[in-house]
Coordinates of C-alpha atoms in Angstrom, one line a residue:
M1 CA 15.5 29.4 30.3
P2 CA 16.5 32.8 31.8
G3 CA 20.0 34.2 31.2
V4 CA 22.6 34.6 33.9
P5 CA 25.3 37.3 33.8
L6 CA 28.9 36.5 34.3
F7 CA 29.1 39.4 36.8
D8 CA 26.4 41.2 38.7
T9 CA 28.0 44.4 40.0
S10 CA 24.8 46.4 40.4
T11 CA 22.4 44.4 42.6
A12 CA 24.7 44.4 45.7
L13 CA 25.3 48.1 45.3
A14 CA 21.6 49.1 44.9
P15 CA 20.9 49.4 48.7
L16 CA 24.0 51.7 49.0
R17 CA 23.0 54.3 46.4
E18 CA 22.1 57.0 48.8
Q19 CA 25.3 56.6 50.8
L20 CA 27.3 56.6 47.6
H21 CA 25.7 59.8 46.4
E22 CA 26.4 61.4 49.8
A23 CA 30.0 60.3 49.7
V24 CA 30.5 61.8 46.2
E25 CA 28.8 65.1 47.3
R26 CA 31.0 65.2 50.4
V27 CA 34.1 65.2 48.2
M28 CA 32.7 67.7 45.8
D29 CA 31.8 70.1 48.7
S30 CA 35.3 69.7 50.2
G31 CA 37.2 70.7 47.1
R32 CA 39.9 68.2 48.0
F33 CA 40.4 65.7 45.2
I34 CA 44.0 64.4 45.5
L35 CA 45.5 62.7 48.6
G36 CA 43.0 64.3 51.0
P37 CA 41.1 63.0 54.1
E38 CA 39.1 60.4 52.2
V39 CA 42.3 58.6 51.0
E40 CA 43.9 58.9 54.4
A41 CA 40.8 57.5 56.1
F42 CA 40.4 54.6 53.6
E43 CA 44.1 53.7 53.9
S44 CA 43.7 53.4 57.6
E45 CA 40.4 51.4 57.4
F46 CA 41.6 49.1 54.7
A47 CA 44.9 48.4 56.5
A48 CA 42.9 47.5 59.6
Y49 CA 40.6 45.3 57.7
C50 CA 43.5 43.3 56.2
G51 CA 45.4 43.2 59.5
A52 CA 48.4 45.2 58.1
R53 CA 49.9 48.3 59.7
H54 CA 50.1 50.5 56.6
A55 CA 48.2 51.0 53.3
V56 CA 49.2 53.3 50.4
G57 CA 46.6 54.1 47.9
V58 CA 47.7 54.3 44.2
A59 CA 46.1 54.7 40.8
N60 CA 45.6 51.1 39.9
G61 CA 46.6 47.5 40.7
T62 CA 49.3 47.4 38.1
D63 CA 51.1 50.5 39.5
A64 CA 50.7 48.9 42.9
I65 CA 52.8 45.9 41.9
T66 CA 55.6 48.0 40.3
I67 CA 55.8 50.4 43.2
A68 CA 55.6 47.7 45.9
L69 CA 58.4 45.7 44.3
R70 CA 60.6 48.8 44.1
A71 CA 59.7 49.7 47.7
M72 CA 60.9 46.2 48.6
G73 CA 64.3 46.9 47.0
V74 CA 63.8 45.1 43.6
G75 CA 65.8 46.6 40.8
P76 CA 68.1 46.0 37.8
G77 CA 69.9 42.6 37.9
D78 CA 67.3 41.0 40.1
E79 CA 64.9 38.2 39.3
V80 CA 61.2 38.1 40.4
I81 CA 59.4 34.7 40.3
V82 CA 55.8 35.0 39.1
P83 CA 53.2 32.6 37.7
S84 CA 52.3 32.6 34.0
F85 CA 48.7 31.6 34.6
T86 CA 47.5 35.0 35.8
F87 CA 46.4 38.3 34.4
Y88 CA 49.1 39.9 32.2
A89 CA 49.6 42.8 34.7
S90 CA 51.0 40.5 37.3
V91 CA 54.1 40.1 35.1
E92 CA 53.9 43.3 33.1
A93 CA 54.6 45.3 36.3
I94 CA 58.0 43.6 36.9
P95 CA 60.2 44.8 33.9
P96 CA 59.6 48.5 34.8
T97 CA 61.6 47.9 38.0
G98 CA 64.5 46.7 35.9
A99 CA 64.2 43.2 37.2
T100 CA 63.6 40.0 35.1
P101 CA 60.4 38.0 35.4
V102 CA 61.0 34.3 36.0
F103 CA 57.9 32.1 35.3
C104 CA 56.9 29.3 37.6
D105 CA 54.1 26.7 37.3
I106 CA 51.0 26.3 39.4
D107 CA 49.0 23.7 41.3
P108 CA 46.4 22.6 38.8
H109 CA 43.6 22.3 41.4
T110 CA 44.0 25.6 43.2
Y111 CA 45.5 27.6 40.3
C112 CA 48.1 29.1 42.8
I113 CA 51.8 28.8 43.0
T114 CA 53.3 26.4 45.6
P115 CA 56.7 26.2 47.4
E116 CA 57.6 23.3 45.0
T117 CA 56.8 25.3 41.8
V118 CA 58.7 28.3 43.1
K119 CA 61.7 26.2 44.3
A120 CA 62.0 24.8 40.8
V121 CA 63.1 28.2 39.4
L122 CA 64.7 29.8 42.4
S123 CA 68.2 31.2 41.9
P124 CA 70.7 33.4 43.8
R125 CA 69.4 36.4 41.8
T126 CA 65.8 35.9 43.1
K127 CA 64.9 39.1 45.0
A128 CA 61.1 38.6 45.4
I129 CA 58.2 36.3 44.6
V130 CA 54.9 37.5 43.3
A131 CA 52.3 35.1 44.7
V132 CA 48.9 35.6 43.0
H133 CA 45.8 34.8 45.0
L134 CA 44.2 33.8 41.7
F135 CA 40.4 33.9 41.3
G136 CA 40.0 34.7 45.0
N137 CA 41.8 31.6 46.3
V138 CA 44.7 32.1 48.8
A139 CA 48.2 31.1 47.9
P140 CA 50.2 29.4 50.6
I141 CA 52.3 32.5 51.5
G142 CA 53.7 31.1 54.8
E143 CA 55.1 28.0 53.2
I144 CA 56.5 30.0 50.3
E145 CA 58.2 32.5 52.6
Q146 CA 60.1 29.6 54.2
L147 CA 62.2 29.5 51.0
G148 CA 63.8 32.6 52.4
V149 CA 62.8 35.2 49.7
P150 CA 60.4 38.1 50.3
V151 CA 56.9 37.5 49.0
L152 CA 54.6 40.1 47.4
E153 CA 51.0 39.1 47.4
D154 CA 49.1 40.0 44.3
A155 CA 45.7 40.1 45.9
A156 CA 43.8 41.9 43.1
Q157 CA 41.2 39.2 43.0
A158 CA 41.1 38.2 46.7
A159 CA 39.6 41.0 48.8
G160 CA 37.4 39.3 51.4
A161 CA 39.2 36.0 51.3
R162 CA 40.7 34.4 54.4
G163 CA 43.7 32.1 54.7
P164 CA 44.9 29.9 57.6
D165 CA 47.2 32.7 58.8
G166 CA 44.9 35.7 58.2
R167 CA 43.6 37.8 55.3
P168 CA 45.4 38.5 52.0
G169 CA 47.1 41.8 52.5
A170 CA 48.9 40.8 55.7
L171 CA 50.5 37.5 54.8
G172 CA 53.7 38.5 52.9
T173 CA 56.2 41.4 53.0
A174 CA 53.6 43.5 51.1
A175 CA 50.5 43.0 49.1
T176 CA 48.7 44.8 46.2
F177 CA 45.0 45.1 45.4
S178 CA 43.1 46.4 42.4
F179 CA 39.8 48.2 42.8
F180 CA 38.7 47.8 39.2
P181 CA 34.9 48.0 39.1
S182 CA 34.4 44.2 38.7
K183 CA 36.6 43.3 41.6
N184 CA 35.3 42.0 44.9
L185 CA 35.7 45.5 46.3
G186 CA 35.2 47.7 43.2
A187 CA 35.6 51.5 42.7
F188 CA 33.7 53.5 40.0
G189 CA 36.9 53.6 38.0
D190 CA 40.5 52.6 38.4
G191 CA 42.2 52.3 41.8
G192 CA 44.7 50.3 43.8
I193 CA 46.4 50.0 47.1
I194 CA 49.6 48.5 48.7
T195 CA 49.4 47.0 52.2
T196 CA 52.4 46.2 54.4
S197 CA 53.5 46.0 58.0
D198 CA 57.0 47.2 57.1
A199 CA 57.3 50.9 57.8
D200 CA 60.2 51.3 55.5
V201 CA 58.3 49.6 52.6
A202 CA 55.3 51.8 53.3
E203 CA 57.4 55.0 53.3
A204 CA 59.2 54.1 50.1
A205 CA 55.8 53.4 48.4
R206 CA 54.4 56.7 49.5
T207 CA 57.5 58.5 48.1
L208 CA 57.4 56.6 44.8
R209 CA 53.6 57.2 44.2
F210 CA 54.3 60.9 44.3
H211 CA 57.1 61.5 41.8
G212 CA 59.7 60.1 44.1
S213 CA 59.1 62.9 46.7
H214 CA 58.1 62.8 50.3
D215 CA 57.5 66.5 50.7
K216 CA 56.6 67.8 47.2
V217 CA 59.8 69.9 47.3
S218 CA 62.8 67.6 47.0
Y219 CA 62.8 64.6 44.6
E220 CA 65.0 61.7 45.6
Q221 CA 63.9 59.1 43.0
I222 CA 62.3 58.7 39.6
G223 CA 58.8 57.9 40.8
Y224 CA 55.3 57.8 39.5
N225 CA 52.2 60.0 39.3
S226 CA 50.1 57.2 40.8
R227 CA 47.5 58.2 43.5
L228 CA 44.1 56.9 44.5
D229 CA 41.5 59.6 43.9
E230 CA 39.5 61.1 46.8
L231 CA 36.3 60.3 44.9
Q232 CA 37.2 56.6 44.6
A233 CA 38.4 56.5 48.2
A234 CA 35.1 57.9 49.4
I235 CA 33.2 55.3 47.4
L236 CA 35.3 52.5 48.7
R237 CA 34.8 53.6 52.3
V238 CA 31.0 53.1 51.8
E239 CA 31.6 49.6 50.3
L240 CA 34.3 48.3 52.7
P241 CA 31.9 47.5 55.6
H242 CA 29.9 45.2 53.3
L243 CA 32.9 43.3 51.9
D244 CA 32.6 40.4 54.3
E245 CA 28.9 40.0 53.6
W246 CA 29.7 40.1 49.8
A247 CA 32.5 37.5 50.3
D248 CA 30.1 35.2 52.2
G249 CA 27.7 35.6 49.2
R250 CA 30.4 34.5 46.8
R251 CA 31.1 31.4 49.0
R252 CA 27.4 30.6 49.1
A253 CA 27.3 30.9 45.3
G254 CA 30.1 28.3 45.1
A255 CA 28.2 26.1 47.4
H256 CA 25.1 26.4 45.1
Y257 CA 27.1 25.0 42.2
E258 CA 28.3 22.1 44.4
Q259 CA 24.8 21.3 45.5
A260 CA 23.6 21.4 42.0
G261 CA 26.0 18.6 41.1
L262 CA 28.4 20.6 38.9
G263 CA 31.3 18.7 40.4
E264 CA 30.0 15.5 38.7
L265 CA 30.5 17.2 35.3
V266 CA 33.6 19.3 35.6
R267 CA 36.4 19.9 38.0
L268 CA 35.5 22.6 40.5
P269 CA 38.1 25.1 41.9
T270 CA 39.8 23.7 45.1
P271 CA 40.4 26.0 48.1
T272 CA 44.0 25.9 49.3
P273 CA 44.3 24.0 52.7
G274 CA 42.8 26.1 55.5
S275 CA 41.6 28.9 53.3
S276 CA 38.1 30.4 52.7
P277 CA 38.3 31.9 49.2
A278 CA 36.1 34.9 48.2
W279 CA 35.6 33.7 44.7
H280 CA 36.2 36.6 42.4
L281 CA 35.8 34.2 39.5
Y282 CA 34.4 30.7 39.6
V283 CA 36.6 28.8 37.3
I284 CA 35.8 25.2 36.3
A285 CA 38.0 22.9 34.3
S286 CA 37.0 20.4 31.5
P287 CA 38.5 19.0 28.4
G288 CA 35.2 20.1 26.8
A289 CA 35.6 23.7 27.9
D290 CA 35.0 25.1 24.4
Q291 CA 31.8 23.2 23.9
V292 CA 30.6 24.2 27.4
Q293 CA 31.3 27.8 26.5
A294 CA 29.4 27.6 23.2
K295 CA 26.4 26.1 24.9
L296 CA 26.3 28.5 27.8
E297 CA 26.6 31.5 25.5
A298 CA 23.8 30.2 23.3
A299 CA 21.6 30.0 26.5
G300 CA 22.5 33.6 27.5
I301 CA 24.7 32.5 30.4
G302 CA 27.8 34.5 30.9
C303 CA 31.1 32.7 30.7
R304 CA 34.7 33.4 29.6
P305 CA 38.1 31.8 29.3
Y306 CA 40.5 34.3 30.8
Y307 CA 44.0 33.1 30.1
R308 CA 43.9 30.9 27.0
I309 CA 47.4 32.2 26.2
P310 CA 49.6 32.1 29.3
V311 CA 51.7 35.2 29.9
H312 CA 55.0 33.5 29.1
R313 CA 53.7 32.9 25.6
Q314 CA 52.5 36.4 25.0
A315 CA 54.5 38.3 22.3
A316 CA 55.7 41.0 24.6
M317 CA 57.2 38.4 27.0
H318 CA 59.1 36.5 24.3
R319 CA 62.6 37.4 25.6
W320 CA 61.7 36.0 29.1
G321 CA 59.3 33.2 28.0
E322 CA 61.2 31.6 25.2
G323 CA 61.9 27.9 26.0
V324 CA 59.9 28.0 29.2
E325 CA 57.9 24.8 29.8
L326 CA 55.0 24.9 32.3
P327 CA 52.8 21.8 31.8
E328 CA 50.2 22.5 34.5
T329 CA 49.9 26.1 33.3
E330 CA 49.4 25.0 29.7
L331 CA 46.7 22.5 30.8
A332 CA 44.9 25.1 32.9
A333 CA 45.0 27.5 29.9
R334 CA 43.3 24.9 27.6
T335 CA 40.7 23.7 30.0
H336 CA 39.5 26.5 32.2
L337 CA 36.3 28.5 32.0
A338 CA 34.8 31.1 34.3
I339 CA 31.1 30.8 34.8
P340 CA 28.7 33.2 36.6
M341 CA 29.8 34.4 40.1
S342 CA 28.6 37.3 42.2
P343 CA 27.6 37.9 45.9
V344 CA 24.0 37.6 44.8
L345 CA 24.1 34.6 42.6
T346 CA 21.0 32.5 43.5
R347 CA 20.6 28.7 43.8
E348 CA 18.3 28.8 40.8
Q349 CA 20.9 30.6 38.7
A350 CA 23.5 28.0 39.7
E351 CA 21.1 25.2 38.8
T352 CA 20.4 26.8 35.4
A353 CA 24.0 27.0 34.5
T354 CA 24.7 23.5 35.7
T355 CA 21.8 22.2 33.6
V356 CA 23.2 23.8 30.5
I357 CA 26.7 22.4 31.2
R358 CA 25.2 18.9 31.7
L359 CA 23.6 19.2 28.3
A360 CA 26.8 20.5 26.7
L361 CA 28.8 17.5 27.9
G362 CA 26.1 15.1 26.9

């Protein structure tokens, strides 16, 4: 039985190799490597793709969250609501603003936060909500905004997805993306971006990413050295026109699993109402997740549990997570497992993985 990788980041890029080489050479020939024309062009192109008015390139997705929150006015004494079932950086980026992370639960089927889970921990000190579009699903931003608190979309895993009100990146007050190489839109190294239609938030983010200065002469704030590289921007400009095609491939891959009967064996991820997820990860749930993992690994099929220890139970979060009870988060942590997903996953590969899972569950 042939193996199946958890990710396949090279096959989709193979037809673009010549264009990618040309983009790298263009930057090398220009001699501009920091905040030059490639970053400016990519910011404009990515903002237009998302449907936002502004985009601000930064060094990585984690910096993007910290800078975006500060640009939105978050600071000491404030609270920021955030899910615990997410990558650690979604929460790690909050304390550097001086604010306190407040953990909320998730919908167990979509793995996203909801107005109800947010409202359960809302307080007069809540200054912002970080809504994670987890695994490429789309959190219900419009409904959450009705609670009256600004929402920052953590869209690191959701490039190419669509929600009922538009694309991630233009649904909340601001949004952040990661261009880590395995993401739906991946650079050849680290990279991130902030999108917003609020001119004041965009200007504050631009100032913060460059040491708290807007002119490289006067320094108004303690900022960051956090800028998207010209090389990475040039690479991302080559890839961006293909993002929708790749997202469609991810959706087809999810359909392959459904057609193979995987939903008869485990719980499949559920799109939020009206959304069209671009599955960054395809995460199933089963009480037998550990035995499924063992069987898949033995067959050479990539799989991985991502968040067995929720963020609120991580040692570094003890001061904020002590005493917090999130039953759906705990259940998801115990039972989830990511199985192969990529824009080029074939029907045969999905059937192979499904066959092994069927054997694992007996």
